[in-house]
XYZ file of C-alpha atoms in Angstrom:
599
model
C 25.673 4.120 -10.564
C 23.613 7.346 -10.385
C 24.339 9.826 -7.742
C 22.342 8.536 -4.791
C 20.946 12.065 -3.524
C 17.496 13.068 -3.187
C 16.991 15.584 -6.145
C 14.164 17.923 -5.302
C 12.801 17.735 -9.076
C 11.113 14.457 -8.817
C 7.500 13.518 -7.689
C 7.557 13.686 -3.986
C 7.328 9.503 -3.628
C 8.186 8.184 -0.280
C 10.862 5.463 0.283
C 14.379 4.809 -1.735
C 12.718 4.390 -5.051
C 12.314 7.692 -5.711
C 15.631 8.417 -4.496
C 17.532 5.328 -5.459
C 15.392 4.211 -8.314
C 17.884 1.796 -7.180
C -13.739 -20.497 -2.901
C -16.424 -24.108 -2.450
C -18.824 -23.827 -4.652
C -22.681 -24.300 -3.348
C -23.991 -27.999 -2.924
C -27.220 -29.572 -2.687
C -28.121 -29.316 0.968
C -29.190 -32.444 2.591
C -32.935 -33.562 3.453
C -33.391 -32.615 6.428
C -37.140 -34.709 8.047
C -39.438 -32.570 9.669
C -40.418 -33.435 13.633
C -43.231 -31.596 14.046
C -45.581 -34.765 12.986
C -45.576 -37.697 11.197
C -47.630 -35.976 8.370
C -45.061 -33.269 7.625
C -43.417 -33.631 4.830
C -39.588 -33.225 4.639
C -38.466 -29.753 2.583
C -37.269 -30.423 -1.110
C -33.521 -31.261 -1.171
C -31.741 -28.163 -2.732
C -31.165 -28.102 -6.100
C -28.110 -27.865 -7.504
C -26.683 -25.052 -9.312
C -27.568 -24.855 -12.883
C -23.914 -25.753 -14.734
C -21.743 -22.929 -15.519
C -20.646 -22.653 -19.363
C -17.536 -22.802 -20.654
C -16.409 -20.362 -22.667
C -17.508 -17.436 -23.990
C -16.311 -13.582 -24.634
C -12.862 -12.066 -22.970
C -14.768 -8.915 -22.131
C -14.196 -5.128 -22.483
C -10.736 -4.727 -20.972
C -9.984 -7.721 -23.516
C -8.534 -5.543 -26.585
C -7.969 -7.614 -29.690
C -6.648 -6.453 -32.874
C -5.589 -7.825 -36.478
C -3.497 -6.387 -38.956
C -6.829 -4.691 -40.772
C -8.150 -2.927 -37.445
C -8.045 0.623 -37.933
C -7.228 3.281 -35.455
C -5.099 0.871 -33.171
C -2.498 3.397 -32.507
C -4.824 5.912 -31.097
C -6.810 2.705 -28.785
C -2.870 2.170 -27.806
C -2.470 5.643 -26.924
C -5.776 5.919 -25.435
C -4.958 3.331 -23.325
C -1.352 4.355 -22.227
C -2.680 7.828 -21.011
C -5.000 5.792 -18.643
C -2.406 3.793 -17.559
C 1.012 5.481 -17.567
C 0.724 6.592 -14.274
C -1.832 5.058 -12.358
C -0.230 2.877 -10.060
C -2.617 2.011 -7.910
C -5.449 2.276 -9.876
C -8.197 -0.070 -11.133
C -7.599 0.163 -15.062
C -6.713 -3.914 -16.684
C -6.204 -4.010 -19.826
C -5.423 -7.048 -22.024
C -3.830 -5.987 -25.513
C -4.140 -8.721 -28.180
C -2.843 -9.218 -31.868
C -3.890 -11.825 -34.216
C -1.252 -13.486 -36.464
C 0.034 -10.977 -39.114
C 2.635 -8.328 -39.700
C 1.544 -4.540 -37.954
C 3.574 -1.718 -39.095
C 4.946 1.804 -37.609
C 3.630 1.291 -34.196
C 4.977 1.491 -30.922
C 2.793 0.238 -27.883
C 3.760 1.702 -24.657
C 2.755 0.383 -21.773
C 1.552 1.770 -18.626
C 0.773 0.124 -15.201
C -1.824 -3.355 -16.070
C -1.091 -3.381 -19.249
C -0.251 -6.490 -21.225
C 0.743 -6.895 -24.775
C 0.629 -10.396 -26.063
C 0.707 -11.859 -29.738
C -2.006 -15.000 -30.382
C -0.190 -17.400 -32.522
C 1.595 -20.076 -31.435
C 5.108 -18.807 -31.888
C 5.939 -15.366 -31.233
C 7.054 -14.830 -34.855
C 3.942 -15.295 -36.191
C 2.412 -11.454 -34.863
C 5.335 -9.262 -36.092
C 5.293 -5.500 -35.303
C 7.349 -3.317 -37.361
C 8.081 -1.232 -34.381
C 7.958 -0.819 -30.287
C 6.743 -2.343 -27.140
C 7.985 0.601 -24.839
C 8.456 1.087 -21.409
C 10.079 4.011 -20.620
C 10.078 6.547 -17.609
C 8.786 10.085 -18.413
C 5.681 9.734 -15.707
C 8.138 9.635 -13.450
C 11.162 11.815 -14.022
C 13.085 9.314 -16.284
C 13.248 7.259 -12.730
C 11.975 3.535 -13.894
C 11.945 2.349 -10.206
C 8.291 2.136 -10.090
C 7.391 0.674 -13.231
C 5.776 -1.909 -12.247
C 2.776 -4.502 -13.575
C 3.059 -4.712 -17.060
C 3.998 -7.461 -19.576
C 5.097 -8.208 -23.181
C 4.384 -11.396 -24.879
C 4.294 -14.094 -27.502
C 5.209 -11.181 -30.102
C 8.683 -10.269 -32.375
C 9.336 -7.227 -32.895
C 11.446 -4.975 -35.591
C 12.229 -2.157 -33.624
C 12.032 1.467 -35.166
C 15.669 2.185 -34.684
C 17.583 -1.262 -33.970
C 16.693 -0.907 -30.213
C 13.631 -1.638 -28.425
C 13.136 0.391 -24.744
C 12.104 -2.140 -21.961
C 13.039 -0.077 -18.946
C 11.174 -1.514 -16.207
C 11.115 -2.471 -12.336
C 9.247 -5.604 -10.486
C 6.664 -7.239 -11.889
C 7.196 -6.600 -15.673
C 7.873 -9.615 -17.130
C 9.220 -10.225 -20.926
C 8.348 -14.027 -22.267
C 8.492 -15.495 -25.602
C 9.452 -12.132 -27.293
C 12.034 -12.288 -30.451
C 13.426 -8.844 -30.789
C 14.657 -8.348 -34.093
C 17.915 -5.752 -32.982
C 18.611 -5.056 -29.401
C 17.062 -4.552 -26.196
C 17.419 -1.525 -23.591
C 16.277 -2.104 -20.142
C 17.225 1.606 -19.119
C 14.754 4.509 -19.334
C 15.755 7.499 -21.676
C 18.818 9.660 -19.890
C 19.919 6.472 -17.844
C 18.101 6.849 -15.129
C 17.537 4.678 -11.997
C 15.977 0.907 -12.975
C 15.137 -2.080 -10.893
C 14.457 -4.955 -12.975
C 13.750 -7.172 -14.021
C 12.982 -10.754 -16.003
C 13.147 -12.025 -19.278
C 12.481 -16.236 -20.203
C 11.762 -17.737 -23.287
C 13.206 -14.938 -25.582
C 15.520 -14.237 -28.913
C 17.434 -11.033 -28.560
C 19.212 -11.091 -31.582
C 20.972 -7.836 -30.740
C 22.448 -6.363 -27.678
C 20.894 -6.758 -24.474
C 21.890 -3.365 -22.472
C 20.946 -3.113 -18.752
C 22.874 0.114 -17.974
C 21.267 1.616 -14.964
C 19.434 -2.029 -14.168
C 20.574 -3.093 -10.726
C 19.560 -6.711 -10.997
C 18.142 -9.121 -13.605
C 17.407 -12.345 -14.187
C 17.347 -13.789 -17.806
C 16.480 -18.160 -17.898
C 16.025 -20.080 -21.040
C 16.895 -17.397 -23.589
C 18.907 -16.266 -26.470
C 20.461 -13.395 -27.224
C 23.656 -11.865 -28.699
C 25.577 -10.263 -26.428
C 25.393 -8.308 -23.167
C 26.204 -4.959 -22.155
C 27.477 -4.669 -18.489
C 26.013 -4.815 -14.852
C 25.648 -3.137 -11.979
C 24.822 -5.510 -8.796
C 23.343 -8.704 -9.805
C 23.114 -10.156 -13.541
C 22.071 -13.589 -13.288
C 21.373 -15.756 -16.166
C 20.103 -19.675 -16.489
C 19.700 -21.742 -19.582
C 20.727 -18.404 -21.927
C 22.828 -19.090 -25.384
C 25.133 -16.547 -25.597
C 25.264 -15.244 -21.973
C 28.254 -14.018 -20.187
C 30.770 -16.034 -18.625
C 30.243 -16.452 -14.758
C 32.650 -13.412 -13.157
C 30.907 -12.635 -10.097
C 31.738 -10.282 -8.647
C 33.583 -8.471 -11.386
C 31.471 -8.134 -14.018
C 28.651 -9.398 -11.268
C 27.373 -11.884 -13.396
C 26.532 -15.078 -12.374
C 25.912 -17.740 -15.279
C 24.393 -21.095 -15.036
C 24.673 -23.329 -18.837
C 20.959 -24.721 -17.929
C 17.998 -24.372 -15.902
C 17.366 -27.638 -13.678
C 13.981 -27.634 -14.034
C 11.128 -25.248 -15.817
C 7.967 -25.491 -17.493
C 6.836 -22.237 -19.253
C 4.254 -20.235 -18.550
C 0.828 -20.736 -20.144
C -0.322 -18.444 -23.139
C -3.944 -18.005 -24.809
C -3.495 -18.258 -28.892
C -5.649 -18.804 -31.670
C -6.243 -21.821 -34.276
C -8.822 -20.197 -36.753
C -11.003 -18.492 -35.286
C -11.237 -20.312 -31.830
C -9.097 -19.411 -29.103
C -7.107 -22.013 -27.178
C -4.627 -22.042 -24.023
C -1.310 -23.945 -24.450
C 0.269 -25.792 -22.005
C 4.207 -26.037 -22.514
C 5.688 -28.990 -21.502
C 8.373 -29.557 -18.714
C 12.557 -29.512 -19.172
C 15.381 -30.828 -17.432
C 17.935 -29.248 -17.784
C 16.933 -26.233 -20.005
C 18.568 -24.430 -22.373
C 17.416 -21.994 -24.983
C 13.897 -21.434 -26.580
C 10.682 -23.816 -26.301
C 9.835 -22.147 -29.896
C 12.762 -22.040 -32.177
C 11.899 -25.433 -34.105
C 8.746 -24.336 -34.816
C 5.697 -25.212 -33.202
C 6.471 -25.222 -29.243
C 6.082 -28.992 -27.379
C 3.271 -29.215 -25.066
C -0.665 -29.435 -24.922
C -3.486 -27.438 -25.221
C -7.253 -27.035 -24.182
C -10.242 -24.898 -26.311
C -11.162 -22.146 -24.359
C -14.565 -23.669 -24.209
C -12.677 -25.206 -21.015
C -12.078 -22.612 -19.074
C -14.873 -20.267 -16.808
C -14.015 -16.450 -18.326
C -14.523 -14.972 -15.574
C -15.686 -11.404 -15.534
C -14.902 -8.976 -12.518
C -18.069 -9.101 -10.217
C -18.647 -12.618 -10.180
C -18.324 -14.005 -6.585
C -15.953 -16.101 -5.555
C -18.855 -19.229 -4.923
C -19.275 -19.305 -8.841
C -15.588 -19.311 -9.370
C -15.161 -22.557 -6.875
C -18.854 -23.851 -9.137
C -16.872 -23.844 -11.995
C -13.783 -25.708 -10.463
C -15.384 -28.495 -8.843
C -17.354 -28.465 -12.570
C -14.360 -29.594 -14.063
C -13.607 -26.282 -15.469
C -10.567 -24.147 -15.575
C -10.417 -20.016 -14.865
C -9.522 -17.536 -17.438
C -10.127 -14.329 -15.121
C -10.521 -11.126 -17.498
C -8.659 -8.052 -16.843
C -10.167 -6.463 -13.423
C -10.586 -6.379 -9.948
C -12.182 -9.446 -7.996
C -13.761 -9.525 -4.220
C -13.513 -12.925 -2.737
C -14.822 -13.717 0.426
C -14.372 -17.732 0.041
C -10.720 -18.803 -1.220
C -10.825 -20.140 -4.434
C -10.083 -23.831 -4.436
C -7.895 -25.739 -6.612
C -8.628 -29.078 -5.650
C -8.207 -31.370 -9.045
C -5.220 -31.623 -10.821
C -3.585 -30.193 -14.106
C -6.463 -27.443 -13.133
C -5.238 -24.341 -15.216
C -5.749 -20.204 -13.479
C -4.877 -17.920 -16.085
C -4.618 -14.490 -15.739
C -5.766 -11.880 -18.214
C -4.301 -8.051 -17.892
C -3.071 -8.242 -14.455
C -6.238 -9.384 -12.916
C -6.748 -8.803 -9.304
C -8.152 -10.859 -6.626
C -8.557 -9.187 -3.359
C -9.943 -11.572 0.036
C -12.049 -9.892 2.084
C -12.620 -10.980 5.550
C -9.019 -12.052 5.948
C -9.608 -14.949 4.133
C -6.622 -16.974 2.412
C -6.940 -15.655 -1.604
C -5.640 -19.079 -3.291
C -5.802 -22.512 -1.779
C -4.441 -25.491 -4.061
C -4.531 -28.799 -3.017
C -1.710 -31.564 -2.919
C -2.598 -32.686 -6.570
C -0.304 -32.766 -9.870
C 0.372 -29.864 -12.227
C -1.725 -27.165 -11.156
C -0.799 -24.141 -13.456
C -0.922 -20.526 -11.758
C -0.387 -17.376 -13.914
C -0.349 -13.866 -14.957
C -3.052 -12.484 -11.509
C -2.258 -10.489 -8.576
C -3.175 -10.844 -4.925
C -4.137 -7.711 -3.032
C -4.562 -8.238 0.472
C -7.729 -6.957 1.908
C -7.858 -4.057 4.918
C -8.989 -7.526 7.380
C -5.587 -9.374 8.268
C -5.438 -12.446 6.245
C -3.173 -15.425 7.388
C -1.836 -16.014 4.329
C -2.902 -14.846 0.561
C -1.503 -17.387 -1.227
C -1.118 -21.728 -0.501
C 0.253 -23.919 -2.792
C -0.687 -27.727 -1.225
C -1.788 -27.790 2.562
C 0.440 -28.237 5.759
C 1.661 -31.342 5.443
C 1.654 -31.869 2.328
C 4.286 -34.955 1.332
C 3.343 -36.511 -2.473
C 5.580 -36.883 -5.157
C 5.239 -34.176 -8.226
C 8.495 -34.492 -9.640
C 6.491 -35.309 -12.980
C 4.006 -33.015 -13.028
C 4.563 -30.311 -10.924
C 2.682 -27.748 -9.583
C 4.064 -24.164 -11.604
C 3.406 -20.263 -10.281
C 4.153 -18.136 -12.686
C 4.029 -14.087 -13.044
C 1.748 -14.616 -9.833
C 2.453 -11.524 -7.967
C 1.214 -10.319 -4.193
C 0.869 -6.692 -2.563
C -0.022 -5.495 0.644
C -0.637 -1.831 0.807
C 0.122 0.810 -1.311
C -3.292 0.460 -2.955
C -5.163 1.167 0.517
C -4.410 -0.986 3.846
C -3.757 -4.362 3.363
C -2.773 -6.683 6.208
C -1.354 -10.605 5.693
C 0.722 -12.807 8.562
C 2.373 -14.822 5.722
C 1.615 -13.658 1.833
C 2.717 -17.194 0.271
C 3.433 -20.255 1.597
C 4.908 -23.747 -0.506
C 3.800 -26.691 0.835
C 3.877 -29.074 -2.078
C 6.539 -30.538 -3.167
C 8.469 -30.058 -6.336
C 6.920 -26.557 -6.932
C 8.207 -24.648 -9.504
C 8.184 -20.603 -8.199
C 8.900 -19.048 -11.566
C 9.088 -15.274 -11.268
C 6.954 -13.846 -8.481
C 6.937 -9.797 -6.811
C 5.768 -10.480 -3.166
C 5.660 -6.891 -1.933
C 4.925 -5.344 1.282
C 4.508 -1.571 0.017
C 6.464 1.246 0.846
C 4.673 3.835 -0.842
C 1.260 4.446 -1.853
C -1.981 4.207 0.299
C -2.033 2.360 3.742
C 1.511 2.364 4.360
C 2.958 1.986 7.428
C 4.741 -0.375 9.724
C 1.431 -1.584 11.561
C -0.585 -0.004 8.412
C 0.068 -2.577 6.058
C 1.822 -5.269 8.984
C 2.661 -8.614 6.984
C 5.722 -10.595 8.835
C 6.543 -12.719 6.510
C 6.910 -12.897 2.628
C 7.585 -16.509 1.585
C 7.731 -19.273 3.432
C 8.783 -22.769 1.632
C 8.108 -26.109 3.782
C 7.658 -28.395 0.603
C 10.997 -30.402 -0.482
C 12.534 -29.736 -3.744
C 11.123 -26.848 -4.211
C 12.479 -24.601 -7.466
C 12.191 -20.880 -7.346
C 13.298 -19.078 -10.576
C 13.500 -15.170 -10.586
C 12.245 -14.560 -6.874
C 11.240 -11.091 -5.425
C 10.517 -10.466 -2.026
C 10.520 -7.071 -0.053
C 9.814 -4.830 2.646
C 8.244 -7.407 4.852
C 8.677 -6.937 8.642
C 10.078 -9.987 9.927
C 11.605 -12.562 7.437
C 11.268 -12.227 4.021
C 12.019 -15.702 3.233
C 11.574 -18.610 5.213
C 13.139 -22.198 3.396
C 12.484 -25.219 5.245
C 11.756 -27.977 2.730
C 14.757 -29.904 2.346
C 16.944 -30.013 -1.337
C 15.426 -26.334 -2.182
C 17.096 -24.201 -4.932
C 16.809 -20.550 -5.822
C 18.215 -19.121 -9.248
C 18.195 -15.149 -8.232
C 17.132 -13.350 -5.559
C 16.503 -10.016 -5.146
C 15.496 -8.296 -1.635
C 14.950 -4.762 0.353
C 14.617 -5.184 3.607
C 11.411 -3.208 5.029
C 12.718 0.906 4.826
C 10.290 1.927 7.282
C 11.301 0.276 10.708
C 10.868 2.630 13.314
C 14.041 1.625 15.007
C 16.472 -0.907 16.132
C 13.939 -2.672 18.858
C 11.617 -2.813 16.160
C 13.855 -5.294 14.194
C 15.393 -7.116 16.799
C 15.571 -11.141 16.497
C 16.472 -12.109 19.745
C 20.178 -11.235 20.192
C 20.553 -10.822 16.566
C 20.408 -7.459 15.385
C 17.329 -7.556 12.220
C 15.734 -10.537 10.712
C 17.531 -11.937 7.399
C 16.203 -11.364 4.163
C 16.078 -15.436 3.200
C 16.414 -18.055 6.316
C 17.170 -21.539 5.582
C 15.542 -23.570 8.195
C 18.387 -25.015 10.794
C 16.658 -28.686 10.091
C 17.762 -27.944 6.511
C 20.324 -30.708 5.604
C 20.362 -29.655 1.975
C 19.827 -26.264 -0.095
C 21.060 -24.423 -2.731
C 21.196 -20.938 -4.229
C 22.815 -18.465 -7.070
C 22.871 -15.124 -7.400
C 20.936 -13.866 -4.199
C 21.249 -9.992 -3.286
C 19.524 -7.645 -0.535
C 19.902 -4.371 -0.032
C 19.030 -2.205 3.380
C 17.185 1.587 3.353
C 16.321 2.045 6.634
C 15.139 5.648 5.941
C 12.861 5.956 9.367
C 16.496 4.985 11.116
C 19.508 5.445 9.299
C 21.691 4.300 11.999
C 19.546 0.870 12.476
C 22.397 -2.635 11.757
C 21.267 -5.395 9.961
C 23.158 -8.443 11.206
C 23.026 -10.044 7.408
C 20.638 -10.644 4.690
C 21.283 -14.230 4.816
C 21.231 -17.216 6.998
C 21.492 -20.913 7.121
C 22.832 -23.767 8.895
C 26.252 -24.293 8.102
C 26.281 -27.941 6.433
C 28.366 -28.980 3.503
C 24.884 -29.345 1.394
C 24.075 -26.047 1.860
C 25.546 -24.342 -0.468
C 25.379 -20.484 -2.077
C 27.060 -18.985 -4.940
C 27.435 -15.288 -4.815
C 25.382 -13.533 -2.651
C 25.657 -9.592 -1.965
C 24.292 -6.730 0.162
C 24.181 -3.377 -0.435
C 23.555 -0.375 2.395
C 21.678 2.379 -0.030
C 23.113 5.463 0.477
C 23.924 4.714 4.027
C 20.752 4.499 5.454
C 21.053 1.974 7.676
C 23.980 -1.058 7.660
C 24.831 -4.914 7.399
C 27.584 -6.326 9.393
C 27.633 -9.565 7.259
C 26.636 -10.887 3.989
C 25.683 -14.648 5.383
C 25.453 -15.592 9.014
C 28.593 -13.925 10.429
C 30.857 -14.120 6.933
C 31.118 -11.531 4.502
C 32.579 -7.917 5.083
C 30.311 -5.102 6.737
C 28.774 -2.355 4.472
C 29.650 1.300 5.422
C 29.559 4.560 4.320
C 27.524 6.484 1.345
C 28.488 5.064 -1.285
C 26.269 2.222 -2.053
C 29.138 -0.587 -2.406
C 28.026 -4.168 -2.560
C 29.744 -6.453 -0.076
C 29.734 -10.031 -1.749
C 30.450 -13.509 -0.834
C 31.104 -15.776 -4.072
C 31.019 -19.307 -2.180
C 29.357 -20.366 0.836
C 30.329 -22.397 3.109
């Protein structure tokens, strides 16, 4: 690991990265009868709203390019100098390329940026050259790369190796890299991915600096080293499970996933396909050819531009249609709600929905196979309750065949301006799939502060079998994670506790010293995890404990495979890894203490 020292060259960020690195829609009103006198006559009934199309153009942040466009190199570098280093700022952008072959470029990508091919597989839009993410904005630290994605595309990298050095929120899907893969910046510098699913590496994958990773239903050809947590699922040609030493943590399948959705084209019309489940996973959806699963014509969907209020959105659900929501920012001050099944929400460019009022963002009911992906949730300056709810309290139907997926579905509060939220997401349904989420409490940007940007809790899960797959959750005040459906399982978990706590009192759980990173409900007769990590920065406190970043009930069916915590730099401590097992952190030097099996 790099030398964990502040180093007064880099961009005066606060908090460890920069020294670690490591809605209802309106309805006819009723009649109401006049009492004035018999004569009056009763007001017209309401009409209803004129029906929304389906349909229709992706919009100016919607970039789409086929292998005659000319100039796209300069629109890709026009785009990256918006982007590369505005963090928190309101540029979406959705970069698109037909089926074809493109030649000597290389894409880099900045903050809401996606890249995405539009055929079916991802070797039908090859690129004889780069999708980069690499660190210069930010001293060669890639701590804070954040909000970007690559898909649906293969690529031939320009010199065998293709530069993917990225933190949270930077997913990699459906890619076939032609050579290998680097997930450090240039120089080796700090990195906190990451996730890949769905991919061919046919080279070497080499996380170097990385701290963590997850990598589920893959392929690639060999792999480099690790540094904390390397945890792979359903991935021909991973590493053998040697946790701690190589910290790898292997599983030969994936219990349960269902890829994310993806817009493509057939002809000329565009079309959004709907992958099917798998049990027991194991490699790519698209290697046979054309991938198994469904798909709808666009002329389905609302395309939704930013500016339209979050009434019309809910119009077009209870229409029948689904969302496409272009690349930008969107004010709701109505939830929108997800009330009929197999209903599809499909993010464009990192869209953004932000509730105003303090009202809830998302609200899905307890229906089959609703399909969340590719938005973000930015809470709003007006405590919300929660951001994000998949099914309502209660919630108790059977999904196991159809379940309800959230995927690339990421939440923030703060750091873009005060943002305030009791609970950001909470699981209620059962059998949701959680496939690769950031849930962030900021702890840097605008509005940042321990009552600033107050949000207690990060997930909370009361649905049974619930699946989470690639799970990130920080900085929150209280618990991070709360589990207390029953039979829940979580393949990788990665965790900082909340740097800026004031003090010890602030933390304090009762007579326990700090609130765990993931709780497992003491009614919890049955749970399961692999490859769960959290790491402590109190940087307000340095001397503030942290009891552990885990705890559960101790039953024989609750059950985790290595777990880990790590004190950066010494600022602040554990005494335990889970419940009161596991060896204490100490000193400067940024050790992982690990459990491998619990109980």
């Amino acid at each position: 690991m790099p030398d964990s020292s502040p180093s007064s060259s880099r961009p005066p960020q606060v908090g460890r990265r920069t020294l670690l690195g490591a809605a209802a829609a309106a309805t006819a009103a009723p009649v109401v009868l006049g009492s004035a006198s018999r004569a009056a006559a009763a007001p017209a009934p309401r009409k209803k709203p004129r029906a929304l199309p389906g349909g229709g153009d992706l919009g100016p942040n919607v970039l789409v390019f086929d292998p005659s466009t000319p100039g796209i190199q300069g629109r890709l570098d026009e785009v990256f100098r918006q982007q590369e280093s505005a963090q928190f700022g309101t540029g979406r952008y959705a970069l698109l390329f037909k089926p074809g072959t493109y030649s000597g470029l290389n894409a880099q990508l900045g903050f809401y940026t996606s890249i995405a091919g539009l055929g079916l597989s991802p070797d039908d839009t090859t690129i004889n050259g780069d999708v980069t993410v690499d660190a210069g904005w930010f001293n060669g630290n890639a701590t804070q790369n954040f909000w970007r994605s690559a898909e649906n595309l293969a690529l031939v990298p320009a010199n065998g190796t293709n530069r993917w050095a990225v933190a949270q929120a930077a997913p990699f899907r459906r890619m076939h890299v032609r050579g290998g893969l680097n997930l450090a910046p240039s120089g080796y510098g700090w990195a906190s991915g990451g996730y890949i699913a769905d991919s061919r590496i046919d080279g070497q994958v080499g996380p170097y600096s990385q701290q963590q990773w997850y990598t589920r239903d893959s392929a690639i050809g060999s792999w480099l080293n690790g540094v904390w947590n390397m945890v792979f699922s359903g991935v021909e040609g991973a590493p053998a499970q040697s946790f701690p030493n190589p910290p790898y943590t292997t599983l030969a399948t994936t219990p349960v996933s269902r890829e994310k959705p993806f817009l493509y084209l057939q002809g000329s019309e565009y079309r959004v396909f709907l992958p099917e489940k798998r049990t027991n996973a194991r490699g790519v959806t698209w290697g046979n050819g054309t991938p198994r699963g469904t798909s709808l014509p666009l002329t389905q969907f609302y395309v939704a531009r930013p500016g339209v209020s979050a009434a019309t959105l809910n119009q077009a659900l209870e229409q029948g249609l689904h969302l496409l929501l272009t690349p930008g920012i969107y004010h709701l001050s109505e939830p929108l709600r997800i009330n009929r099944a197999n209903t599809v929400v499909l993010g464009l460019g990192y869209a953004t929905l932000i509730p105003d009022g303090g009202v809830t963002a998302v609200k899905v009911a307890d229906v089959d196979g609703v399909r969340l992906a590719g938005f973000l949730v930015d809470a709003g300056p007006v405590n919300s309750p929660t951001l994000l709810e998949i099914g309502p309290r209660g919630a108790s139907r059977d999904h196991s065949a159809n379940p309800t997926t959230v995927q690339d579905v990421f939440i923030r509060i703060g750091g873009a301006g005060p943002g305030k939220a009791t609970t950001s997401m909470v699981v209620n349904s059962r059998h949701t799939i959680i496939d690769h989420t950031w849930v962030w409490r900021a702890d840097h940007g605008d509005g940042v502060g321990w009552e600033t940007n107050r949000a207690d809790y990060g997930v909370v899960v009361n649905g049974d079998d619930v699946l989470a797959t690639g799970l990130f959750v920080e900085h929150f005040n209280k618990y991070d994670v709360q589990w207390f459906g029953q039979r829940g399982r979580t393949i990788f978990f990665q965790n900082e506790k909340a740097y800026d706590a004031p003090n010890q009192a602030a933390i304090q759980n009762g007579s326990t010293k700090g609130y765990a990173a993931y709780r497992v409900g003491d009614a919890v007769t049955s749970h399961e995890g692999w490859g769960l990590g959290s790491y402590c920065y109190y940087n307000v406190d340095p001397t503030i404990v942290q009891h552990h970043g885990f705890a559960a009930p101790v039953r024989p069916d609750v059950r985790f495979h290595n777990l880990l915590v790590v004190s950066l730099g010494g600022q602040g401590q554990y005494e335990c890894v889970i419940n009161d097992t596991g060896s204490p952190t100490s000193g400067t030097s940024t050790v992982p203490s690990t459990v491998v099996s619990y109980p």
